Amino acid sequence: MSRREHVLIVEDDASLSALIREELEDAGYRVKTAASVKATQDALHRHPPALVLSDLRLPDGDGMTLLQTARRLDPPPAFVMITAYGSVNTAVQALKAGADDFLTKPLDVDHLLVSIGRALEHHRARAQVRHFRSLLDESGFHGLLGHSPPMRTLFEQIRVVAEAQGPVLIVGESGVGKELVARALHAESARRDGPFLAVNCASIPGELLESEFFGHRAGAFTGAAGARRGLFDQADAGVLFLDEIGDMPAPLQAKLLRVLQDGRIRPVGGREDHQVDVRVVTATHRDLDALRWDGRFREDLYFRLEAFIIRVPPLRERGDDVDLLAGRFLQRYAAALGRDAPDISPAVLQRFGDYPFPGNVRELQNAVERAVTFCRDSELKLEHLPARMRRANAARADAEMLPEPLRAGSAPAPLADVTRRYVRHVLDQTQGNKRRAAALLGISRRTLYRYLDEE
């Protein structure tokens, strides 16, 4: 990304201040200047900079006073001290007080630029960690965590659909938390005091599905020594959650449709129907519409289920929710091991932001559990993550799946225009998440910002 950070130069030597300003502006920084403690304190509160470059001795005080003022800001800026009166004791004092670096006059311009770049990088890393810690205070929504726009939309959909009584279809990729959405629907509904039963249609042998759903009478089939209540009876006055509905055999689909239409079931081996009051919530990661066209899912059942469809967003569309979830998983698994939760290093937070998480929340959860288990330090580092996440190019393969921003046959355009349009397209696809967009493009966020600034 481009160097658009705001730097405040505090120097009473006008010629030196002008020289430093020119060098920093040439390097791409936005620069303001001040020549006294009072003017600097006013500037710090009016327009807080990303970094303060301050002389130690000033006409009305010293740079140590400004350092203390800067450290009280929220967030505090990076701080680099410069002086012609350098000594080891003075440097140690400044660094202990919170300065990021200490330079002596005469200044070497290359060294100055390196020092500022390093200090700003540390400043961004600290801001990222502070943001991560602030997320840990985020409250959840019936077990669902997130404050991103897609999740706020999801929470509102749950509240609205919970007031209805018809069947619900929850769609989304594997690992996004579809069962948690079903439980939130139950908790928000008038059925909250009734039972909530969950069953995975793909985990029950086909020959037992009908008995599992509707129960059976004694002697209904070989091995049925006694009668058994089915899931619909057990969920009466509550919610029955059918996960992976796309794997349900066709004969059972017909019987499920009948239950959804009239609320009546008949146990296997029984002679009479009886009424049940169950709200059916289904979920799938498969494309039911495609299965319908292929003849593998009943069309009439599909249309019955599609009245209320809730889409759960994949983790890659949820921005900083990744950090929030990682923090909660970190606390959970550290507590389970009887340890204090380690801090998450800025490098790990950066990797979480760049990684596409094809396995969604479940993959993040498993990765954090593994990392906490192997971490014996006070900080969770890249080396504790699974190998696929440690690879720097892990997110690039996902970029190849993005559509081209320009359609075939469009008029030729300058390469720079095409590049900017494609960068904007990818940013739109990631819903403004610059970390994710940069990872997909295979560029740094600094380069990404440069393209955006040129628009």
XYZ file of N, CA, C and O in Angstrom, residues 303-430:
512
model
N -39.889 -26.614 -3.486
C -40.694 -25.391 -3.451
C -41.337 -25.185 -2.083
O -41.602 -24.049 -1.680
N -41.579 -26.273 -1.370
C -42.131 -26.139 -0.009
C -41.076 -25.583 0.940
O -41.387 -24.794 1.834
N -39.833 -25.981 0.735
C -38.763 -25.556 1.638
C -38.256 -24.149 1.347
O -37.722 -23.482 2.230
N -38.394 -23.693 0.101
C -37.752 -22.432 -0.292
C -38.511 -21.195 0.171
O -38.070 -20.074 -0.096
N -39.633 -21.381 0.863
C -40.393 -20.209 1.321
C -39.529 -19.313 2.202
O -39.559 -18.084 2.095
N -38.739 -19.929 3.082
C -37.835 -19.177 3.953
C -36.432 -19.751 3.770
O -36.127 -20.821 4.305
N -35.601 -19.050 3.027
C -34.216 -19.466 2.820
C -33.300 -18.486 3.541
O -33.401 -17.273 3.366
N -32.408 -19.026 4.347
C -31.411 -18.214 5.048
C -30.038 -18.657 4.584
O -29.687 -19.837 4.694
N -29.261 -17.717 4.052
C -27.898 -18.023 3.609
C -26.910 -17.604 4.688
O -26.934 -16.464 5.159
N -26.055 -18.533 5.069
C -25.014 -18.245 6.051
C -23.741 -17.891 5.291
O -23.260 -18.683 4.483
N -23.172 -16.699 5.519
C -22.003 -16.274 4.731
C -20.763 -17.096 5.076
O -20.569 -17.475 6.237
N -19.906 -17.360 4.097
C -18.633 -18.023 4.393
C -17.720 -17.089 5.172
O -17.878 -15.867 5.137
N -16.756 -17.661 5.846
C -15.879 -16.869 6.701
C -15.088 -15.837 5.904
O -14.800 -14.747 6.411
N -14.746 -16.137 4.659
C -13.937 -15.207 3.868
C -14.676 -13.912 3.548
O -14.065 -12.941 3.132
N -16.011 -13.877 3.738
C -16.788 -12.664 3.491
C -17.029 -11.864 4.762
O -17.704 -10.839 4.714
N -16.463 -12.308 5.879
C -16.852 -11.724 7.161
C -15.809 -10.797 7.785
O -15.964 -10.386 8.939
N -14.761 -10.434 7.043
C -13.818 -9.432 7.526
C -13.212 -9.752 8.876
O -12.690 -10.846 9.113
N -13.286 -8.791 9.797
C -12.641 -8.928 11.099
C -13.329 -9.919 12.020
O -12.855 -10.145 13.142
N -14.420 -10.530 11.594
C -15.023 -11.594 12.399
C -14.041 -12.734 12.611
O -14.144 -13.477 13.596
N -13.082 -12.881 11.690
C -12.065 -13.924 11.842
C -11.299 -13.717 13.144
O -11.070 -14.658 13.912
N -10.903 -12.467 13.416
C -10.156 -12.174 14.640
C -11.014 -12.425 15.881
O -10.534 -12.957 16.887
N -12.273 -12.032 15.810
C -13.180 -12.237 16.936
C -13.324 -13.720 17.247
O -13.198 -14.147 18.403
N -13.575 -14.520 16.239
C -13.745 -15.959 16.436
C -12.453 -16.599 16.931
O -12.477 -17.446 17.832
N -11.326 -16.192 16.353
C -10.044 -16.756 16.778
C -9.803 -16.481 18.258
O -9.332 -17.358 19.001
N -10.132 -15.274 18.710
C -9.942 -14.935 20.117
C -10.807 -15.764 21.039
O -10.355 -16.221 22.098
N -12.055 -15.978 20.655
C -12.947 -16.780 21.494
C -12.485 -18.241 21.539
O -12.501 -18.879 22.594
N -12.075 -18.786 20.394
C -11.580 -20.166 20.384
C -10.303 -20.277 21.209
O -10.079 -21.268 21.907
N -9.459 -19.259 21.119
C -8.217 -19.239 21.885
C -8.506 -19.330 23.384
O -7.902 -20.134 24.112
N -9.434 -18.514 23.853
C -9.788 -18.530 25.268
C -10.386 -19.878 25.674
O -10.076 -20.420 26.740
N -11.243 -20.421 24.812
C -11.922 -21.681 25.134
C -10.933 -22.819 25.305
O -10.973 -23.565 26.295
N -10.020 -22.967 24.340
C -9.125 -24.117 24.375
C -8.008 -23.948 25.390
O -7.526 -24.936 25.953
N -7.597 -22.708 25.633
C -6.614 -22.486 26.696
C -7.218 -22.839 28.053
O -6.569 -23.483 28.892
N -8.471 -22.436 28.276
C -9.143 -22.770 29.536
C -9.304 -24.276 29.689
O -9.142 -24.823 30.796
N -9.616 -24.962 28.591
C -9.779 -26.416 28.655
C -8.480 -27.108 29.038
O -8.495 -28.179 29.673
N -7.348 -26.507 28.662
C -6.041 -27.067 29.008
C -5.518 -26.552 30.341
O -4.414 -26.924 30.762
N -6.289 -25.690 30.996
C -5.875 -25.145 32.273
C -4.749 -24.137 32.165
O -3.952 -23.987 33.090
N -4.678 -23.430 31.053
C -3.611 -22.448 30.837
C -4.195 -21.056 30.674
O -5.380 -20.894 30.367
N -3.319 -20.058 30.850
C -3.692 -18.701 30.466
C -3.650 -18.608 28.940
O -2.772 -19.185 28.303
N -4.597 -17.882 28.371
C -4.631 -17.744 26.915
C -3.430 -16.928 26.448
O -3.184 -15.833 26.953
N -2.651 -17.432 25.488
C -1.524 -16.646 24.970
C -2.030 -15.497 24.105
O -3.164 -15.515 23.621
N -1.184 -14.501 23.924
C -1.487 -13.450 22.949
C -1.327 -14.029 21.540
O -0.598 -14.999 21.324
N -2.022 -13.414 20.583
C -1.845 -13.798 19.186
C -0.919 -12.793 18.521
O -1.158 -11.585 18.588
N 0.139 -13.274 17.914
C 1.116 -12.380 17.304
C 0.508 -11.654 16.109
O -0.415 -12.164 15.456
N 1.005 -10.453 15.794
C 0.515 -9.742 14.603
C 0.662 -10.566 13.328
O -0.172 -10.478 12.427
N 1.718 -11.380 13.244
C 1.913 -12.200 12.041
C 0.784 -13.212 11.876
O 0.324 -13.469 10.754
N 0.311 -13.785 12.981
C -0.795 -14.745 12.911
C -2.093 -14.029 12.538
O -2.876 -14.529 11.724
N -2.332 -12.861 13.121
C -3.519 -12.100 12.759
C -3.496 -11.738 11.281
O -4.536 -11.791 10.602
N -2.317 -11.366 10.777
C -2.198 -11.055 9.356
C -2.500 -12.280 8.503
O -3.222 -12.203 7.503
N -1.994 -13.440 8.910
C -2.231 -14.653 8.138
C -3.701 -15.049 8.170
O -4.264 -15.476 7.151
N -4.349 -14.888 9.319
C -5.779 -15.176 9.385
C -6.555 -14.265 8.435
O -7.540 -14.680 7.825
N -6.125 -13.002 8.325
C -6.803 -12.083 7.424
C -6.572 -12.410 5.962
O -7.422 -12.136 5.121
N -5.422 -12.999 5.649
C -5.078 -13.311 4.258
C -5.609 -14.663 3.801
O -5.849 -14.866 2.617
N -5.768 -15.590 4.738
C -6.098 -16.970 4.384
C -7.576 -17.098 4.003
O -8.436 -16.503 4.657
N -7.907 -17.862 2.951
C -9.296 -17.911 2.477
C -10.235 -18.814 3.278
O -11.435 -18.751 3.098
N -9.719 -19.662 4.174
C -10.524 -20.550 5.001
C -11.579 -21.318 4.198
O -12.779 -21.116 4.374
N -11.144 -22.236 3.339
C -12.131 -23.039 2.602
C -13.003 -23.883 3.517
O -14.128 -24.232 3.154
N -12.486 -24.222 4.702
C -13.284 -24.985 5.666
C -14.079 -24.117 6.616
O -14.705 -24.628 7.557
N -14.017 -22.792 6.410
C -14.831 -21.835 7.156
C -14.563 -21.865 8.658
O -13.438 -22.108 9.079
N -15.588 -21.612 9.477
C -15.396 -21.462 10.921
C -14.833 -22.747 11.523
O -14.002 -22.708 12.428
N -15.279 -23.893 11.012
C -14.787 -25.161 11.548
C -13.279 -25.283 11.349
O -12.556 -25.756 12.233
N -12.776 -24.850 10.197
C -11.334 -24.914 9.945
C -10.581 -23.980 10.884
O -9.524 -24.343 11.426
N -11.093 -22.768 11.079
C -10.459 -21.829 12.008
C -10.445 -22.407 13.419
O -9.434 -22.342 14.124
N -11.554 -22.980 13.837
C -11.644 -23.553 15.178
C -10.616 -24.661 15.376
O -9.913 -24.703 16.390
N -10.510 -25.547 14.396
C -9.549 -26.641 14.499
C -8.118 -26.126 14.498
O -7.254 -26.657 15.210
N -7.859 -25.085 13.696
C -6.510 -24.521 13.632
C -6.112 -23.893 14.965
O -4.978 -24.061 15.433
N -7.050 -23.172 15.589
C -6.743 -22.543 16.878
C -6.557 -23.607 17.962
O -5.664 -23.505 18.813
N -7.389 -24.645 17.946
C -7.232 -25.723 18.936
C -5.848 -26.356 18.823
O -5.175 -26.600 19.828
N -5.431 -26.617 17.572
C -4.100 -27.194 17.369
C -3.009 -26.241 17.847
O -2.055 -26.642 18.521
N -3.147 -24.957 17.485
C -2.127 -23.975 17.838
C -1.985 -23.831 19.349
O -0.869 -23.777 19.879
N -3.108 -23.766 20.057
C -3.060 -23.623 21.512
C -2.422 -24.861 22.149
O -1.653 -24.761 23.106
N -2.714 -26.014 21.603
C -2.160 -27.255 22.146
C -0.643 -27.278 22.049
O 0.059 -27.688 22.987
N -0.102 -26.835 20.906
C 1.342 -26.893 20.687
C 2.082 -25.659 21.190
O 3.307 -25.692 21.288
N 1.366 -24.595 21.487
C 2.021 -23.358 21.933
C 2.426 -23.479 23.400
O 1.589 -23.741 24.265
N 3.700 -23.291 23.677
C 4.203 -23.302 25.055
C 4.749 -21.929 25.443
O 5.360 -21.778 26.490
N 4.527 -20.944 24.579
C 5.013 -19.588 24.827
C 3.853 -18.698 25.266
O 2.710 -19.127 25.351
N 4.177 -17.447 25.526
C 3.147 -16.479 25.892
C 2.498 -15.869 24.665
O 1.563 -15.085 24.783
N 3.001 -16.248 23.474
C 2.471 -15.691 22.231
C 2.307 -16.804 21.201
O 3.194 -17.625 20.993
N 1.140 -16.811 20.566
C 0.858 -17.787 19.523
C 1.446 -17.275 18.217
O 1.130 -16.172 17.785
N 2.306 -18.086 17.588
C 3.055 -17.643 16.412
C 2.696 -18.480 15.191
O 1.998 -19.496 15.286
N 3.220 -18.055 14.026
C 2.951 -18.759 12.773
C 3.348 -20.227 12.850
O 2.692 -21.088 12.270
N 4.426 -20.517 13.569
C 4.918 -21.893 13.644
C 3.920 -22.826 14.309
O 4.015 -24.057 14.156
N 2.947 -22.281 15.030
C 1.950 -23.115 15.694
C 0.754 -23.436 14.808
O -0.084 -24.260 15.185
N 0.663 -22.796 13.661
C -0.475 -23.012 12.765
C -0.247 -24.245 11.903
O 0.881 -24.685 11.701
N -1.324 -24.817 11.341
C -1.160 -25.924 10.390
C -0.312 -25.499 9.200
O -0.274 -24.322 8.829
N 0.350 -26.478 8.564
C 1.292 -26.174 7.483
C 0.638 -25.413 6.342
O 1.237 -24.501 5.772
N -0.609 -25.759 6.004
C -1.252 -25.096 4.859
C -1.469 -23.607 5.121
O -1.508 -22.814 4.187
N -1.616 -23.224 6.396
C -1.807 -21.812 6.714
C -0.486 -21.069 6.784
O -0.454 -19.845 6.621
N 0.590 -21.805 7.031
C 1.896 -21.144 7.130
C 2.435 -20.764 5.766
O 3.302 -19.905 5.659
N 1.947 -21.398 4.716
C 2.452 -21.090 3.374
C 2.025 -19.685 2.977
O 0.844 -19.339 3.022
N 2.990 -18.872 2.548
C 2.710 -17.464 2.241
C 1.752 -17.313 1.080
O 1.016 -16.343 0.988
N 1.755 -18.288 0.150
C 0.907 -18.161 -1.033
C -0.393 -18.933 -0.882
O -1.044 -19.239 -1.867
N -0.784 -19.248 0.354
C -1.953 -20.094 0.564
C -3.215 -19.485 -0.011
O -4.106 -20.197 -0.459
N -3.293 -18.137 0.020
C -4.534 -17.500 -0.426
C -4.548 -17.232 -1.926
O -5.589 -16.917 -2.480
N -3.424 -17.400 -2.600
C -3.382 -16.964 -3.997
C -4.194 -17.860 -4.908
O -4.751 -17.395 -5.896
N -4.250 -19.167 -4.578
C -4.992 -20.071 -5.452
C -6.446 -19.666 -5.544
O -7.087 -19.799 -6.582
N -6.958 -19.090 -4.449
C -8.364 -18.693 -4.455
C -8.613 -17.534 -5.409
O -9.705 -17.377 -5.941
N -7.580 -16.728 -5.654
C -7.744 -15.585 -6.549
C -8.042 -16.032 -7.971
O -8.704 -15.323 -8.728
N -7.567 -17.229 -8.327
C -7.782 -17.704 -9.688
C -9.245 -18.011 -9.963
O -9.664 -18.136 -11.112
N -10.056 -18.125 -8.913
C -11.464 -18.435 -9.080
C -12.312 -17.190 -9.299
O -13.498 -17.287 -9.621
N -11.717 -16.017 -9.109
C -12.495 -14.796 -9.253
C -12.781 -14.510 -10.726
O -11.947 -14.751 -11.591
N -13.959 -13.972 -11.042
C -14.277 -13.654 -12.439
C -13.469 -12.465 -12.921
O -13.049 -11.619 -12.153
N -13.254 -12.399 -14.214
C -12.551 -11.262 -14.800
C -13.432 -10.021 -14.697
O -14.649 -10.089 -14.865
N -12.846 -8.855 -14.437
C -13.651 -7.640 -14.304
C -14.120 -7.080 -15.639
O -15.059 -6.295 -15.681
N -13.450 -7.493 -16.702
C -13.789 -6.972 -18.027
C -14.305 -8.105 -18.899
O -13.693 -9.157 -18.979
N -15.420 -7.907 -19.556
C -15.988 -8.941 -20.400
C -15.282 -8.979 -21.749
O -14.774 -7.977 -22.238
N -15.302 -10.180 -22.344
C -14.692 -10.336 -23.668
C -15.410 -9.435 -24.666
O -16.628 -9.293 -24.641
N -14.633 -8.842 -25.536
C -15.223 -7.992 -26.550
C -15.281 -6.534 -26.172
O -15.680 -5.699 -26.991
N -14.916 -6.203 -24.936
C -14.939 -4.801 -24.547
C -13.782 -4.064 -25.203
O -12.795 -4.656 -25.629
N -13.907 -2.748 -25.291
C -12.885 -1.942 -25.961
C -11.568 -2.018 -25.205
O -11.541 -2.071 -23.982
N -10.439 -2.031 -25.918
C -9.130 -2.043 -25.256
C -8.986 -0.827 -24.351
O -9.534 0.250 -24.629
N -8.229 -1.016 -23.274
C -8.000 0.079 -22.332
C -6.550 0.035 -21.884
O -5.903 -1.017 -21.953
N -5.994 1.161 -21.418
C -4.627 1.154 -20.900
C -4.488 0.149 -19.757
O -5.420 -0.055 -18.978
N -3.329 -0.471 -19.651
C -3.096 -1.487 -18.640
C -3.353 -0.947 -17.228
O -3.917 -1.640 -16.380
N -2.942 0.285 -16.979
C -3.132 0.859 -15.650
C -4.617 0.954 -15.296
O -5.011 0.684 -14.161
N -5.451 1.316 -16.298
C -6.898 1.392 -16.047
C -7.484 0.020 -15.768
O -8.310 -0.154 -14.872
N -7.059 -0.973 -16.554
C -7.549 -2.334 -16.351
C -7.164 -2.835 -14.960
O -7.971 -3.441 -14.244
N -5.932 -2.557 -14.560
C -5.461 -3.001 -13.246
C -6.279 -2.377 -12.134
O -6.708 -3.053 -11.198
N -6.501 -1.061 -12.219
C -7.275 -0.390 -11.169
C -8.705 -0.927 -11.111
O -9.260 -1.114 -10.029
N -9.301 -1.182 -12.278
C -10.675 -1.688 -12.313
C -10.747 -3.088 -11.720
O -11.704 -3.437 -11.020
N -9.726 -3.884 -12.003
C -9.722 -5.240 -11.443
C -9.509 -5.207 -9.930
O -10.139 -5.961 -9.181
N -8.627 -4.326 -9.452
C -8.432 -4.175 -8.007
C -9.740 -3.770 -7.346
O -10.130 -4.311 -6.300
N -10.456 -2.828 -7.929
C -11.736 -2.388 -7.376
C -12.744 -3.528 -7.398
O -13.526 -3.705 -6.457
N -12.730 -4.331 -8.471
C -13.642 -5.480 -8.570
C -13.385 -6.471 -7.430
O -14.318 -6.930 -6.760
N -12.118 -6.807 -7.196
C -11.782 -7.755 -6.134
C -12.160 -7.181 -4.773
O -12.654 -7.895 -3.896
N -11.952 -5.888 -4.587
C -12.315 -5.250 -3.322
C -13.823 -5.328 -3.104
O -14.290 -5.562 -1.980
N -14.596 -5.156 -4.170
C -16.055 -5.306 -4.061
C -16.425 -6.737 -3.692
O -17.333 -6.969 -2.890
N -15.729 -7.700 -4.286
C -16.018 -9.110 -4.010
C -15.759 -9.456 -2.547
O -16.414 -10.324 -1.981
N -14.776 -8.790 -1.934
C -14.453 -9.051 -0.531
C -15.183 -8.093 0.409
O -14.865 -8.039 1.595
